[in-house]
Coordinates of C-alpha atoms in Angstrom, one line a residue:
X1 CA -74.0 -8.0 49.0
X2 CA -76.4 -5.4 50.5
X3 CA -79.1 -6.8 52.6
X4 CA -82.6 -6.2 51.0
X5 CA -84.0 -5.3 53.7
X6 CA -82.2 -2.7 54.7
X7 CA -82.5 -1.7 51.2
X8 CA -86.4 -1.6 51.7
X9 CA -86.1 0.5 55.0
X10 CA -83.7 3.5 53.3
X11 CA -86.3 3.8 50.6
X12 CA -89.3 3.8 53.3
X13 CA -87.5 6.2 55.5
X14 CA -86.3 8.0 52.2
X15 CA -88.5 12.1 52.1
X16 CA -88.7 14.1 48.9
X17 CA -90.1 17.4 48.6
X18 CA -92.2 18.6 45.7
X19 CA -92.8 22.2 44.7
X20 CA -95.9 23.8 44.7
X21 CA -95.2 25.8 41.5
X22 CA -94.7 21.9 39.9
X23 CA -98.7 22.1 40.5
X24 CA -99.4 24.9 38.5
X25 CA -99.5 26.3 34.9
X26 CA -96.2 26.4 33.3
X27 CA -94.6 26.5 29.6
X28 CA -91.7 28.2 27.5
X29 CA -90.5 31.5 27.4
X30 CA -93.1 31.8 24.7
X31 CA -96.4 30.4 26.1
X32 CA -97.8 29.4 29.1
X33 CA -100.3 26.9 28.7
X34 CA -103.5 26.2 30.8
X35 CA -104.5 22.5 31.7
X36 CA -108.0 21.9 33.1
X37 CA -108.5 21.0 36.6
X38 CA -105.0 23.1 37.7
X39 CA -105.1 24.5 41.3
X40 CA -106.3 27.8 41.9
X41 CA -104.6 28.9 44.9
X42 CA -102.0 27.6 47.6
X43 CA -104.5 25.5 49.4
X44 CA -105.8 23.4 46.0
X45 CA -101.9 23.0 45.6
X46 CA -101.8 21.6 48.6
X47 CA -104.9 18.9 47.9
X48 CA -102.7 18.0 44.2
X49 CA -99.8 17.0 47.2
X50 CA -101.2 14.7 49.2
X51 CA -102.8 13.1 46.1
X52 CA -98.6 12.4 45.2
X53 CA -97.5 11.7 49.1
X54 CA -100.9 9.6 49.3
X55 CA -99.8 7.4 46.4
X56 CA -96.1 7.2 46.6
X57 CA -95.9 7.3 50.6
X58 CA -92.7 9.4 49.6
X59 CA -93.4 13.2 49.7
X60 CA -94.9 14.4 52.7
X61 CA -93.1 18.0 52.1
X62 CA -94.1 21.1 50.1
X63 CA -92.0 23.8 48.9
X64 CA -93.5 27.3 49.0
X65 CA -93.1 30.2 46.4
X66 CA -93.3 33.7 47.9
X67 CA -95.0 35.9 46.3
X68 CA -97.1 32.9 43.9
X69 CA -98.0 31.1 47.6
X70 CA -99.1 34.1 49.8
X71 CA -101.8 33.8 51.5
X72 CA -103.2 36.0 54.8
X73 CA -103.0 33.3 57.4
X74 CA -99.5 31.3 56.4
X75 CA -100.1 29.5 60.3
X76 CA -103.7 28.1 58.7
X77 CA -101.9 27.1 55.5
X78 CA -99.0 25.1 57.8
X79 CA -102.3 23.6 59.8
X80 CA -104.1 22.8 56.1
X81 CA -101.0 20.9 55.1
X82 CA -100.7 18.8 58.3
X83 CA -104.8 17.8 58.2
X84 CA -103.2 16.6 54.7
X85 CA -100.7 14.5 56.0
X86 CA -98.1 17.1 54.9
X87 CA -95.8 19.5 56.3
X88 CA -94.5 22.7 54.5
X89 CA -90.8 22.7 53.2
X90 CA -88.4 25.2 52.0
X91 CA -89.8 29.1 51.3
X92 CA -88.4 30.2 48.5
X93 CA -88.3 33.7 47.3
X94 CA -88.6 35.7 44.4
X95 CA -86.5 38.7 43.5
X96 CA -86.5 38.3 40.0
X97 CA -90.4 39.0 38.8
X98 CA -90.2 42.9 39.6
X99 CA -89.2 45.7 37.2
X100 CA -87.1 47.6 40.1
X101 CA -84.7 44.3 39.4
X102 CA -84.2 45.1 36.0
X103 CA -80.6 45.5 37.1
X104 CA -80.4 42.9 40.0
X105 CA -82.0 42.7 43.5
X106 CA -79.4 42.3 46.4
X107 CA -76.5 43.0 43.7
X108 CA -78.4 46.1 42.1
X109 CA -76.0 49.1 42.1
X110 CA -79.1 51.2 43.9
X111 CA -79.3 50.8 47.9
X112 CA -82.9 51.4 47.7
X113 CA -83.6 48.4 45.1
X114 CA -80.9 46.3 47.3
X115 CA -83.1 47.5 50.7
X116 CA -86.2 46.1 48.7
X117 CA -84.9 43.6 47.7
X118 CA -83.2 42.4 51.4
X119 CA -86.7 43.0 53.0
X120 CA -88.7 40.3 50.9
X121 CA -86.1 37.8 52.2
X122 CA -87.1 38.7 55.4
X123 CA -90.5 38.9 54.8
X124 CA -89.6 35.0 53.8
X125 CA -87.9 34.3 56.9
X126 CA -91.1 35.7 58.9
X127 CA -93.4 33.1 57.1
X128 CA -91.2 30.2 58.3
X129 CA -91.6 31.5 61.6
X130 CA -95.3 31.1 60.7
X131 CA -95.1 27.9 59.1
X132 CA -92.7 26.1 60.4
X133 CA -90.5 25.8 57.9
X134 CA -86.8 25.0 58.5
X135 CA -85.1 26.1 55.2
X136 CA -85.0 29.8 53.2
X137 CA -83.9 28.9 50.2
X138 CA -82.7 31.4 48.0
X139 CA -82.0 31.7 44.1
X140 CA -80.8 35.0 42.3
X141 CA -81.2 36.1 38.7
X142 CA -78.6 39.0 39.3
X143 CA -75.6 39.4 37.0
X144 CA -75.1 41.5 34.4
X145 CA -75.7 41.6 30.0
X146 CA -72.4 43.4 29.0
X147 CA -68.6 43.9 29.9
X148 CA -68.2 47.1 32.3
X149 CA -72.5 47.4 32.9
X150 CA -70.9 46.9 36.7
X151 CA -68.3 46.2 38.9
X152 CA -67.9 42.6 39.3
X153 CA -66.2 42.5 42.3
X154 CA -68.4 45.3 44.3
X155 CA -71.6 43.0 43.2
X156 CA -70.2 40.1 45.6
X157 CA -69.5 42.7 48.3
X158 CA -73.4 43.7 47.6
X159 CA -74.5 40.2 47.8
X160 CA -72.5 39.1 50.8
X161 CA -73.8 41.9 52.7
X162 CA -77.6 41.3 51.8
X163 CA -77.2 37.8 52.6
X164 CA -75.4 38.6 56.3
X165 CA -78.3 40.4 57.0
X166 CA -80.6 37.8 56.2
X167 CA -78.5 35.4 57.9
X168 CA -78.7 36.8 60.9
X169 CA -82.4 36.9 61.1
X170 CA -82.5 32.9 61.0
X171 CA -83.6 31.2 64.1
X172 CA -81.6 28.6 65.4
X173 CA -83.2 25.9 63.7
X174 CA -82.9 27.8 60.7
X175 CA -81.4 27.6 57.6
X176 CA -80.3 29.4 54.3
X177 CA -80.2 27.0 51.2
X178 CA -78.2 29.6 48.9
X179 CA -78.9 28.2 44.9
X180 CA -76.6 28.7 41.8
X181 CA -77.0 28.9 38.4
X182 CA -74.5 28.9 35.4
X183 CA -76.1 31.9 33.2
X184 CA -79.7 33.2 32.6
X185 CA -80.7 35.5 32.5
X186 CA -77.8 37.5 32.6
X187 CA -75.8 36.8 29.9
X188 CA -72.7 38.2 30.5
X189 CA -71.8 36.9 33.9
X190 CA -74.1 35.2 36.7
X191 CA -73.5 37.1 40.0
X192 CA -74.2 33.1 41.7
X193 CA -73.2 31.2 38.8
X194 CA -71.6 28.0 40.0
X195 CA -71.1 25.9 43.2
X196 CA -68.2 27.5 44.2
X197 CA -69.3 31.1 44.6
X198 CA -72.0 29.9 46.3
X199 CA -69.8 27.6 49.0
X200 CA -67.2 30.7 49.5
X201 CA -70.3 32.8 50.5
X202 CA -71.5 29.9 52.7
X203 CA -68.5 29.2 54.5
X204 CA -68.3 33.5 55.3
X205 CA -71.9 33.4 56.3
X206 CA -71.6 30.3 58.9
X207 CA -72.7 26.7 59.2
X208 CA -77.0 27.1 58.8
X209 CA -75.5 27.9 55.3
X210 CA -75.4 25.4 52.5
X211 CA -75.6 24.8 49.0
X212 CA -78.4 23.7 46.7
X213 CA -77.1 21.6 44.1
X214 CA -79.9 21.8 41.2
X215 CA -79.2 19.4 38.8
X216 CA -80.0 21.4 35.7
X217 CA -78.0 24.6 36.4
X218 CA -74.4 23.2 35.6
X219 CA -72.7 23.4 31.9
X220 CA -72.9 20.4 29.4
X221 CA -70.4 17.8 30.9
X222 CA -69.9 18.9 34.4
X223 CA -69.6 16.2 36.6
X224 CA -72.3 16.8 39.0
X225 CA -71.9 13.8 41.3
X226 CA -68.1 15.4 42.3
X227 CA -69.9 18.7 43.1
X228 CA -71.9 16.2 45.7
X229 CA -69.4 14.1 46.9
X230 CA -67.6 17.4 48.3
X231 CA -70.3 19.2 49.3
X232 CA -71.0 16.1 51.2
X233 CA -67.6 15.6 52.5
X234 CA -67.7 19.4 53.4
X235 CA -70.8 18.9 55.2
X236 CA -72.2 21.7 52.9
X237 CA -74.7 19.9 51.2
X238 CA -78.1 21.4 52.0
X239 CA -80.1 19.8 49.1
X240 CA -81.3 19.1 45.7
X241 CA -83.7 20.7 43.0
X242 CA -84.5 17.7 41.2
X243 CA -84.7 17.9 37.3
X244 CA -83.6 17.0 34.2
X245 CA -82.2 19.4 31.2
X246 CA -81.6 18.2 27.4
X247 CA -79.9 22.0 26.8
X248 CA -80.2 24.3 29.2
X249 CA -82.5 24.3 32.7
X250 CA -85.2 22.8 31.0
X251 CA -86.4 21.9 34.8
X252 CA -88.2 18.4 33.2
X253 CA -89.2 15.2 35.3
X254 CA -85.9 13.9 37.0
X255 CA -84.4 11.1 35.8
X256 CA -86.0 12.3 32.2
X257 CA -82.7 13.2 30.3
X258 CA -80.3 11.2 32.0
X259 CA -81.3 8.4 34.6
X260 CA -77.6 7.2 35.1
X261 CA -76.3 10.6 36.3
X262 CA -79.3 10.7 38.6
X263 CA -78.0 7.3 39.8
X264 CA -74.2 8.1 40.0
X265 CA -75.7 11.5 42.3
X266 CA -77.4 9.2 44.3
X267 CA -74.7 7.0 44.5
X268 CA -72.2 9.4 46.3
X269 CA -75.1 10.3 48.8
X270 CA -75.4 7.2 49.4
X271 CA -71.9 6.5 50.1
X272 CA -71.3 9.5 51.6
X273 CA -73.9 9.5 54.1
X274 CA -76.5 11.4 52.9
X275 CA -79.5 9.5 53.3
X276 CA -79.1 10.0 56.6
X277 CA -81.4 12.8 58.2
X278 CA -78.6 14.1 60.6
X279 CA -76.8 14.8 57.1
X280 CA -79.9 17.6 56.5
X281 CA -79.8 17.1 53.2
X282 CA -83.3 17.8 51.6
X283 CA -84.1 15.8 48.4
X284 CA -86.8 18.4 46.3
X285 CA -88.1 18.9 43.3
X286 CA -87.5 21.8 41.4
X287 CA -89.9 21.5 38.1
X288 CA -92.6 22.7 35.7
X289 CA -94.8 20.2 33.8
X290 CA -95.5 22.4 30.7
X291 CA -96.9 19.7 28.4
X292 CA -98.0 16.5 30.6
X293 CA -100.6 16.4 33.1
X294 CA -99.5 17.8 36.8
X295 CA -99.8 15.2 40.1
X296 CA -99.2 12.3 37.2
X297 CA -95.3 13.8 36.2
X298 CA -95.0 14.8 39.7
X299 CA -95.8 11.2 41.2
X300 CA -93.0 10.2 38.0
X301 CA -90.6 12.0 39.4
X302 CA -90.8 11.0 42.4
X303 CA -90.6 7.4 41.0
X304 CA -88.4 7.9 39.5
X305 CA -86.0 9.5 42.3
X306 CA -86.8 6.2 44.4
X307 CA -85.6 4.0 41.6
X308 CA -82.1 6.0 41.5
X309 CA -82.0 5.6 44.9
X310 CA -82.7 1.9 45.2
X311 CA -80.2 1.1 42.5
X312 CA -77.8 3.4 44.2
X313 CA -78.4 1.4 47.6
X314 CA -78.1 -2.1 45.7
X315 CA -74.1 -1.1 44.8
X316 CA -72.0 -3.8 46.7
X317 CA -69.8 -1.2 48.6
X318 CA -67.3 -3.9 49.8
X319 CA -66.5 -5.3 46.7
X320 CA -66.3 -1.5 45.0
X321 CA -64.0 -0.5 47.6
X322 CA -62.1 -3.6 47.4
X323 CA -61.6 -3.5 43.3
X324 CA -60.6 0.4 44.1
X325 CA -57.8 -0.8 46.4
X326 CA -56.8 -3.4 43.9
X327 CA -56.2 -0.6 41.6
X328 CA -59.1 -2.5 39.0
X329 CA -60.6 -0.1 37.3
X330 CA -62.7 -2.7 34.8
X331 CA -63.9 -4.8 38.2
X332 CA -65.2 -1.1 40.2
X333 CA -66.8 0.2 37.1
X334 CA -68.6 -3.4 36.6
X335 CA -69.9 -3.0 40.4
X336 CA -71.6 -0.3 39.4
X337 CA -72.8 -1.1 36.3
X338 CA -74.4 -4.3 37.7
X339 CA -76.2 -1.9 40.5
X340 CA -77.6 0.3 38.1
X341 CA -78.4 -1.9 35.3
X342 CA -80.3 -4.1 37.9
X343 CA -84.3 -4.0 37.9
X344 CA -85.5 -2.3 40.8
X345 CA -89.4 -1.9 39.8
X346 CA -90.1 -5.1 41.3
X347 CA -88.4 -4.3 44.5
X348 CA -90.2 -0.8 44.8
X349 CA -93.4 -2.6 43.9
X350 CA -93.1 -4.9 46.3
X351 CA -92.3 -2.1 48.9
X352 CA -95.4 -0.1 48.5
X353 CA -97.4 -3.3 49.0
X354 CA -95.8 -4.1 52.0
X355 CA -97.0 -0.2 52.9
X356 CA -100.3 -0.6 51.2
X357 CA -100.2 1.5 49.0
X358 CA -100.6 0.9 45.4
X359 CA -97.8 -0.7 43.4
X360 CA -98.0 1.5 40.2
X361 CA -98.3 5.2 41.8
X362 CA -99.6 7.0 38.4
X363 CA -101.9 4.2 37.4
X364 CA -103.5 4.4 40.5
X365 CA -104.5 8.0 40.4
X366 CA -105.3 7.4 36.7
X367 CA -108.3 4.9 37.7
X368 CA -109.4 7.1 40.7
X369 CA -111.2 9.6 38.9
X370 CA -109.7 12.8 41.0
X371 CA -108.1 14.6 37.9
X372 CA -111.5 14.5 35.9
X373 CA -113.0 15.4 39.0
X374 CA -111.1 18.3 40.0
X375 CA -111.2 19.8 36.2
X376 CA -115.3 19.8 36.6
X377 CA -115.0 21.6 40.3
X378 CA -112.0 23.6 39.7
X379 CA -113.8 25.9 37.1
X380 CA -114.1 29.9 37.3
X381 CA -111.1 31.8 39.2
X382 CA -107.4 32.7 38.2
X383 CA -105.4 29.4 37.4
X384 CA -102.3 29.6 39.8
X385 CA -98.8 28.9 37.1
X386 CA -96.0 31.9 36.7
X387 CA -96.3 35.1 38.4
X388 CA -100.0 34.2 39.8

């Protein structure tokens, strides 16, 4: 049976990221829509943050957006951060908010778009050097909307190219995070569409390449907890966007949709090693709380990630191994079952008390006051959410 307390010292050693756009405005391809109280600029993202890290003792890092996060001084916004208790995570970019990439960024058919397009990576790479930060992480809306619009094949040779150059720029402490999506919003074929094109343009570039598995980017079905267990075995796996999708990337609270695939993921990190931080894998969030209040969903999901991973650490790995050998498929499927049907609020509960913080994370900002607070200072100004 697994010792508990070990159990309790994975989850307090266990990091998760949250993204500074998760802070913001955010809705459908419709509306956006305004909450009071929403941070204003990269600096009141930060303060919504450490209000999560503060009450989960979970998410000391902070995913940047570049261009939504720039700011003049990015070495002031790293020192901001750490007076916060926090530390900035992955930069990602944006090549997908411009009208030059009408027709793709590092895959457009025009060198000039592609030169464009290459030098905001770098740009990116140049604010890690400023911040800190370890990981570029890089997403693409490139692809095409109809057969024969362009050649399939050169757009890889485009993309392979851009992404050597970029490569190459990383320091040696560096790393690319290289993100896939199965369509949108091309919708004829993705140039990046699954984890497969991704890992082949990994392996090329070198080993400070991996993959970011997000879990929201795969068709209905696909077995996303294979996809980790090679990556993993591959030593490929640079980290997760965290989210849940009912249809397509819906990018809601993790754990929302479907909490047992979030366990069975967590699972195979778990047993493949993952948890471990020489494995480099980065456990972030990758959301937008259209509808619900901001550091409330965020402190959720991370929750809610932490209960996963609890039930994921609670699976008696020498009697599952044992009922595999056996050839018993009933007796392994039970292990599991009993790991993930098994309580774990108690556990985590007790955990944060041990830590002193607060046992119940969103009840605890609720009674403090700060999100009434912050809607009567955080008046006048441009609310930050998409494109701002």
């Amino acid at each position: 049976m697994p010792d508990i307390a070990a159990v309790k010292a994975a989850l307090a050693a266990q990091r998760i990221e949250t993204p500074s756009w998760g802070y913001g405005n955010s809705g459908t391809r419709f509306k956006v829509f305004a909450r009071p109280g929403v941070p204003r600029d990269p600096y009141e993202k930060l303060d919504d943050a450490a209000e999560v890290h503060a009450r989960t003792g979970a998410a000391p890092r902070v995913s940047l957006h570049i261009p939504w996060d720039r700011v003049d001084d990015y070495a002031a916004l790293a020192a901001y951060a750490k007076e916060r208790g926090l530390e900035l995570g992955a930069i990602n970019s944006n090549t997908f908010q411009d009208d030059d990439y009408r027709l793709g960024s590092v895959c457009h058919p025009d060198p000039k778009v592609r030169r464009k397009a290459v030098d905001h990576l770098l740009d990116c790479v140049d604010i890690m050097d400023a911040t800190g930060s370890k990981d570029l992480k890089l997403w693409f809306a490139d692809g095409t909307n109809y057969p024969g619009q362009d050649d399939i094949a050169a757009r890889q040779d485009r993309l392979a190219e851009s992404l050597a150059e970029v490569y190459a720029r990383l320091g040696d402490d560096q790393r690319m995070l290289l993100e896939y999506k199965l369509f949108e919003p091309a919708f004829y074929a993705t140039d990046v569409p699954d984890w497969g094109t991704s890992y082949a343009h990994c392996l090329r570039l070198g080993p400070k390449a991996r993959v970011v598995v997000d879990t929201g980017h795969h068709a209905p079905g696909t077995n996303i907890e294979f996809i980790v267990a090679f990556l993993l075995r591959e030593g490929r796996l640079g980290g997760f966007d965290f989210n849940s999708r009912f249809y397509a990337d819906d990018d809601l609270m993790a754990g929302a949709a479907d909490p047992f695939q979030l366990f069975r993921i967590m699972h195979e990190v778990v047993r493949g090693g993952g948890l471990d931080p020489a494995a480099g894998v980065a456990f972030m969030l990758d959301q937008c709380h259209n509808v619900e209040a901001k550091v409330p969903a965020v402190i959720r999901s991370v929750m809610n990630v932490q209960e996963a991973t609890a039930k994921a650490l609670l699976v008696d790995a020498g009697a599952l191994a044992a009922a595999q050998r056996a050839g018993d498929v009933l007796a392994a499927n039970a292990v599991l079952m009993d790991a993930y049907n098994t309580d774990v609020r108690p556990l985590l509960r007790e955990l944060r008390e041990e830590r002193g913080l607060d046992p119940d994370p969103v009840a605890a900002t609720l009674r403090s006051g700060r999100l009434e607070r912050i809607a009567a200072e955080r008046v006048g100004g441009a609310q930050a959410g998409w494109g701002a």
